[in-house]
Coordinates of C-alpha atoms in Angstrom, one line a residue:
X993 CA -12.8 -6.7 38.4
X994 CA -9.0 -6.2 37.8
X995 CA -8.9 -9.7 36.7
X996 CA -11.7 -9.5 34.7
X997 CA -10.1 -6.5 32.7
X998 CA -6.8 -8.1 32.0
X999 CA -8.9 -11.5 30.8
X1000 CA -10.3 -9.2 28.2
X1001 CA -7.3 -7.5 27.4
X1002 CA -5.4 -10.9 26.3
X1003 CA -8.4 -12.1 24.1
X1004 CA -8.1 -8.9 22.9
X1005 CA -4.3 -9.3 21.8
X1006 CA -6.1 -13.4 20.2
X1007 CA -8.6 -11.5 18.6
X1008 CA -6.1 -8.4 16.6
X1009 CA -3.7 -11.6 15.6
X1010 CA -6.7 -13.9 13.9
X1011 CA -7.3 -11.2 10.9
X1012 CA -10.7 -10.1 9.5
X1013 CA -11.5 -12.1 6.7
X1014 CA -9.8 -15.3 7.8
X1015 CA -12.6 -18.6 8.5
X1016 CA -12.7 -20.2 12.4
X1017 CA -9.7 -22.1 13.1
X1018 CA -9.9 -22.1 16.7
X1019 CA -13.3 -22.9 18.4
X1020 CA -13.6 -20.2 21.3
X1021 CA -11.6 -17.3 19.9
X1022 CA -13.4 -13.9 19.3
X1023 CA -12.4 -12.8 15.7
X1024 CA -14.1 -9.6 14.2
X1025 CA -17.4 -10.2 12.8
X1026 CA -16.9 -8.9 9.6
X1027 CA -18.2 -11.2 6.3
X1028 CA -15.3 -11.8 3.7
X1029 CA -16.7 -10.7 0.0
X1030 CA -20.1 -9.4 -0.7
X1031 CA -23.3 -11.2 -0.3
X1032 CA -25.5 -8.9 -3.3
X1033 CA -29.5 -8.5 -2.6
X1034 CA -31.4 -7.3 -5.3
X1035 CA -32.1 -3.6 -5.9
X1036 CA -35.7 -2.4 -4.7
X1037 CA -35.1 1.4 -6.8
X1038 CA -37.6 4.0 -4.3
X1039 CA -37.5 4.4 -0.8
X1040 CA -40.3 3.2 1.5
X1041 CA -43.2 5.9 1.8
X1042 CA -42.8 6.1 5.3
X1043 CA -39.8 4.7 7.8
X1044 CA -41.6 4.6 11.0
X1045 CA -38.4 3.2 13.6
X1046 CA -35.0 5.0 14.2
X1047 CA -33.6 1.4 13.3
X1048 CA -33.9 2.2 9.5
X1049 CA -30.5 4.5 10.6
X1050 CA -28.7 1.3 10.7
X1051 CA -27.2 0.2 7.0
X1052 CA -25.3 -2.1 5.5
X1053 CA -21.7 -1.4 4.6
X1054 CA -20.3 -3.1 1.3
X1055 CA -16.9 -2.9 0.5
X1056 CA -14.6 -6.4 -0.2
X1057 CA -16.0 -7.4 3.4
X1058 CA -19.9 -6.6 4.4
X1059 CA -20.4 -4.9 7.8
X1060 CA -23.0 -3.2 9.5
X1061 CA -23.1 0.7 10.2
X1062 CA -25.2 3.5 12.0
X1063 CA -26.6 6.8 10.6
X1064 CA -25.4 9.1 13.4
X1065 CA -26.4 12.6 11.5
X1066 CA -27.7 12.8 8.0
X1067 CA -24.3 12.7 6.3
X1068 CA -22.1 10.2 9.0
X1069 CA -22.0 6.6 9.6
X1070 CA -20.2 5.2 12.3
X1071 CA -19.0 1.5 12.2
X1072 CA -15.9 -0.9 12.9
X1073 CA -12.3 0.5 11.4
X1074 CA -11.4 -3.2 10.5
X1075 CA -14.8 -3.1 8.0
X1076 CA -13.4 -0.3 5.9
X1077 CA -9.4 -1.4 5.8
X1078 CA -8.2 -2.1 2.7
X1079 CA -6.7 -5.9 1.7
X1080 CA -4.0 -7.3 -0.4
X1081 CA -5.2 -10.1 -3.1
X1082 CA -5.0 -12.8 -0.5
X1083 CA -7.2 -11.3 2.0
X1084 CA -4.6 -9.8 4.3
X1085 CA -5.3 -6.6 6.0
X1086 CA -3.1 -3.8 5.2
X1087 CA -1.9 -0.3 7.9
X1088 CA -4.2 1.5 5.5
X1089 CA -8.1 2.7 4.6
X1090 CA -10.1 1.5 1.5
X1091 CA -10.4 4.6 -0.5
X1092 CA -13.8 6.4 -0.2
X1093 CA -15.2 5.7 -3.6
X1094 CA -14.6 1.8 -2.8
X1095 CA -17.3 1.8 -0.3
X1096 CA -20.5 2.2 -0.7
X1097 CA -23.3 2.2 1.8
X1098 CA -27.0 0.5 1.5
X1099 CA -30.1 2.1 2.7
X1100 CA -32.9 -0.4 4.2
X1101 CA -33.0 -2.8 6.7
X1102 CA -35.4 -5.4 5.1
X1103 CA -34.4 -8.3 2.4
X1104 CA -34.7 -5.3 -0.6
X1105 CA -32.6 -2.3 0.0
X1106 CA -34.1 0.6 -1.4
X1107 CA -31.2 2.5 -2.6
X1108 CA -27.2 2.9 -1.7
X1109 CA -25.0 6.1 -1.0
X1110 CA -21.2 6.6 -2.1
X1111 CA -18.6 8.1 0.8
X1112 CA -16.6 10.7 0.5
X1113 CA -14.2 10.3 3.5
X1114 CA -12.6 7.6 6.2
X1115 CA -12.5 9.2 9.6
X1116 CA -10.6 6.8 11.3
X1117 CA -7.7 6.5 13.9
X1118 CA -4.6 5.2 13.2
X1119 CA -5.3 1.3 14.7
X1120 CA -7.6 -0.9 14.6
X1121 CA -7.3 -2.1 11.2
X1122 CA -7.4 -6.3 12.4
X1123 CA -10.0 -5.6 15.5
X1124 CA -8.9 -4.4 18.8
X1125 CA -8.2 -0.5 20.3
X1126 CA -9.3 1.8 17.9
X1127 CA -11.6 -0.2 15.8
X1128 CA -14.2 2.2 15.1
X1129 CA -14.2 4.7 12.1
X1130 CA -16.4 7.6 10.9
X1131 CA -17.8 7.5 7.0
X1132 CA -18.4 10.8 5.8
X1133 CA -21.2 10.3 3.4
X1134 CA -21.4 12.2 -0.3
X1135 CA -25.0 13.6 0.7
X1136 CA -26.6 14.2 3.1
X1137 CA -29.7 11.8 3.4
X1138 CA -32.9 13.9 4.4
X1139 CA -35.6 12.9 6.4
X1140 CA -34.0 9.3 7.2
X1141 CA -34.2 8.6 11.1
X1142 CA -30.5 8.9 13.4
X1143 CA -29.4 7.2 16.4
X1144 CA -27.4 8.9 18.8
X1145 CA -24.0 8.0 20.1
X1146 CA -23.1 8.4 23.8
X1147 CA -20.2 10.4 23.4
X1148 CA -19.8 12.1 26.7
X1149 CA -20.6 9.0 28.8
X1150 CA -19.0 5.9 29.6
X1151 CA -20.9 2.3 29.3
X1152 CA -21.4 1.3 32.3
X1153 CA -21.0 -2.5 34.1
X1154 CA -24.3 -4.4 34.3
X1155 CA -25.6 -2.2 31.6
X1156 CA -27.6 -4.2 29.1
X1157 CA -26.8 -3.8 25.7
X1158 CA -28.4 -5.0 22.4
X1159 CA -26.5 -5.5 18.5
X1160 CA -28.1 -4.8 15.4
X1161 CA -26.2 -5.9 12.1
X1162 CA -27.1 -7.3 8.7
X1163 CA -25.0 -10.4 9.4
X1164 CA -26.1 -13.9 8.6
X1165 CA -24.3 -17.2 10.5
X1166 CA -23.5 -20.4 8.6
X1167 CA -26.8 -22.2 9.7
X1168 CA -29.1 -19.0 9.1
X1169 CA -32.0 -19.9 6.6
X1170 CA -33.3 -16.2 5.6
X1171 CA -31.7 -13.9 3.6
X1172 CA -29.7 -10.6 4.5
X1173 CA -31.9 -8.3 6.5
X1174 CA -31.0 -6.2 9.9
X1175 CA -31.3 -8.6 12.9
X1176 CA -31.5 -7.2 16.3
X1177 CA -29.6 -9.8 18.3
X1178 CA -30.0 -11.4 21.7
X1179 CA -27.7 -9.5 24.0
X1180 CA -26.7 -9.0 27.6
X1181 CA -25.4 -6.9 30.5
X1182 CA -22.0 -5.2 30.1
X1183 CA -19.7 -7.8 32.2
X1184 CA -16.3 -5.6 31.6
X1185 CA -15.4 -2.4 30.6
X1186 CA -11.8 -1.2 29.3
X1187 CA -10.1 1.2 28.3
X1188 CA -10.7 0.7 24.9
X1189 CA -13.9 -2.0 25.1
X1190 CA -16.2 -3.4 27.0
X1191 CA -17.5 -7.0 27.0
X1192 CA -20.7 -8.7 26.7
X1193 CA -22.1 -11.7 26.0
X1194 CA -24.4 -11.8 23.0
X1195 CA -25.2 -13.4 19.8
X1196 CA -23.1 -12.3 16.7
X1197 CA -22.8 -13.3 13.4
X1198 CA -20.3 -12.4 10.3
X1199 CA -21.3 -9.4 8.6
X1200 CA -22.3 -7.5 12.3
X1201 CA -19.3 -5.9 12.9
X1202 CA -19.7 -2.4 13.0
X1203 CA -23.0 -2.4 13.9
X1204 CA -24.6 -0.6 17.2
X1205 CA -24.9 -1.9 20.8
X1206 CA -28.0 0.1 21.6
X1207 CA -28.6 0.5 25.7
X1208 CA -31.6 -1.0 26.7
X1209 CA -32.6 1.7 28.8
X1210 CA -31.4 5.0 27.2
X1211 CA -32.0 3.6 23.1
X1212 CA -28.7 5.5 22.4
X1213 CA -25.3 3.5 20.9
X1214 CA -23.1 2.8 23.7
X1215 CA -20.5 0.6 21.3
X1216 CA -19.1 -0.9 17.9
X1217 CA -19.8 -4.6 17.5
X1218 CA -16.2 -5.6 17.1
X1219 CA -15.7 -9.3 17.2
X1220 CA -17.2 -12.3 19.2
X1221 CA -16.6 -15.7 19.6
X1222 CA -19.2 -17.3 16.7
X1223 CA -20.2 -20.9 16.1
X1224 CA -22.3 -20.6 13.2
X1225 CA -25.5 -20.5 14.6
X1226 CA -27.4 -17.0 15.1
X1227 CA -29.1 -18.5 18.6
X1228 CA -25.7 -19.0 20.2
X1229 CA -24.3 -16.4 22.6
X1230 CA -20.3 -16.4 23.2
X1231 CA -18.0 -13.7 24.9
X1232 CA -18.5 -10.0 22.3
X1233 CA -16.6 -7.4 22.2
X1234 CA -17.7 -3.7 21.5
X1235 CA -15.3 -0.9 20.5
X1236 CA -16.0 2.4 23.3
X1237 CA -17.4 5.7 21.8
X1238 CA -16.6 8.2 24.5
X1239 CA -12.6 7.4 24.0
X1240 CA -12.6 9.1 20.5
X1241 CA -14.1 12.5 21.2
X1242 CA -11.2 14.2 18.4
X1243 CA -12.8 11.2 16.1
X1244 CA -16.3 12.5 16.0
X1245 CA -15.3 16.2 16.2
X1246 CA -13.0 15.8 13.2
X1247 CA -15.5 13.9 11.4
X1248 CA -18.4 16.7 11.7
X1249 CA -15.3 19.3 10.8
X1250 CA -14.6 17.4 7.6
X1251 CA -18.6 16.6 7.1
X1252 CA -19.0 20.8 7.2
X1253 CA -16.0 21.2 4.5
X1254 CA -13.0 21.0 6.4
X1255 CA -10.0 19.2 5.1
X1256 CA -8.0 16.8 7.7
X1257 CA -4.9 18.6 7.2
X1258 CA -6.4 21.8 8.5
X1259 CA -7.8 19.8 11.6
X1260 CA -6.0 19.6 15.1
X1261 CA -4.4 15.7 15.4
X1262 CA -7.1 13.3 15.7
X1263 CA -5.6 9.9 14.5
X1264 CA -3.8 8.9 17.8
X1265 CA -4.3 5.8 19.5
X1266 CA -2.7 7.0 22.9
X1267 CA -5.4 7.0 25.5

């Protein structure tokens, strides 16, 4: 198991070093699944009369990269820090957030979304902006969105080995014929867990990343889709790895502080990456 760990822990290291935006240069390195620029779908302007399955919590995150996120209350989404870091004009990822009114969050999980939601705050620690530890952030939302259906986050709880896990995200792969739509995506069992991730092997595809691994058995989010070795084709399954929840329990707390009013300077530290 030891072994196993460290494995991760150096494709870890590969994965932080190939940047976010940047294409495959090296077949069978992990990168983070996020898709450079934005892919637009067409406005549908009214909500569905009814949305009958908790996945219409997950959303899609538009910013200068497209990601995928989870409503975890009415006003939070939770999704991958790399998604929401800002970029120079060549792509490179900078030690920083986007600002708030740069991102801006899309409500639907079929071809049309049916509206979109601005953010008001970046709850996020200080790593993580390329992949790697600390790759999950918070987005505190500018409303609260009524009536629409939340997953819950398994904060108190570890993932455990041989647990099977599946992602959801709104990303599409280089040979994918539809158009942009959630995807729930053929997973597996939890071979590895660190400190910071765990690893399993599944099918991911740009624009996942920060998108739920949702436990087979319990329906809760056990992880972040943080990067995975991808080939182009949405059927292939490589070595994925999934940022850990119950690591950042000052993350979420901050985040419902700030959510309720609270500014982040009047908050107890919550940024650290030391775990």
């Amino acid at each position: 198991m030891y072994r196993v760990v460290a494995a991760a822990s150096a494709a870890l290291a590969l994965t932080a070093a190939a940047g976010c935006a940047r294409p495959i240069t090296n077949a069978g390195l992990p990168i983070p699944a996020a898709k450079p620029g934005q892919e637009q779908r067409p406005f549908q302007l009214r909500p569905p009369f009814e949305l009958a399955t908790n996945e219409d919590a997950i959303v899609r995150i538009v910013t200068d990269v497209t990601c995928t996120g989870t409503l975890i209350t009415e006003d939070l989404v939770l999704t991958a820090h790399h998604c929401v870091a800002a970029r120079d004009e060549n792509g490179r990822t900078l030690r920083r957030d986007q600002e708030p009114e740069a991102i801006s969050i899309e409500l639907g999980g079929d071809h049309l979304p049916w509206g979109d939601v601005t953010v008001r705050a970046v709850v996020s620690p200080d790593c993580g902006y390329t992949s790697g530890q600390g790759d999950i952030a918070i987005l505190v939302l500018s409303r609260r969105l009524i009536g629409i259906p939340t997953l819950a986050p398994r904060i108190e709880a570890a993932p455990e080995a041989k647990e099977f896990v599946t992602p959801y995200g709104f990303g599409r792969c280089a040979l994918s014929r539809d158009a942009v739509h959630l995807v729930p995506r053929p997973g597996g069992t939890i071979d590895a867990v660190s400190p910071a991730h765990f690893v399993a092997t599944a099918s991911i595809c740009p624009g996942d990343s920060g998108g739920p691994a949702r436990s087979d058995m319990g329906g809760d989010i056990v992880g972040v889709i943080s990067s995975s070795v991808m080939d182009g084709d949405e059927h292939t399954t490589g070595t994925s790895y999934f940022s850990r929840l119950d690591v950042w329990p000052e993350l979420f707390s901050a985040a419902r502080e700030i959510a309720a009013g609270a500014s982040p300077s009047e908050l107890p530290p919550y940024r650290s990456c030391l775990r």
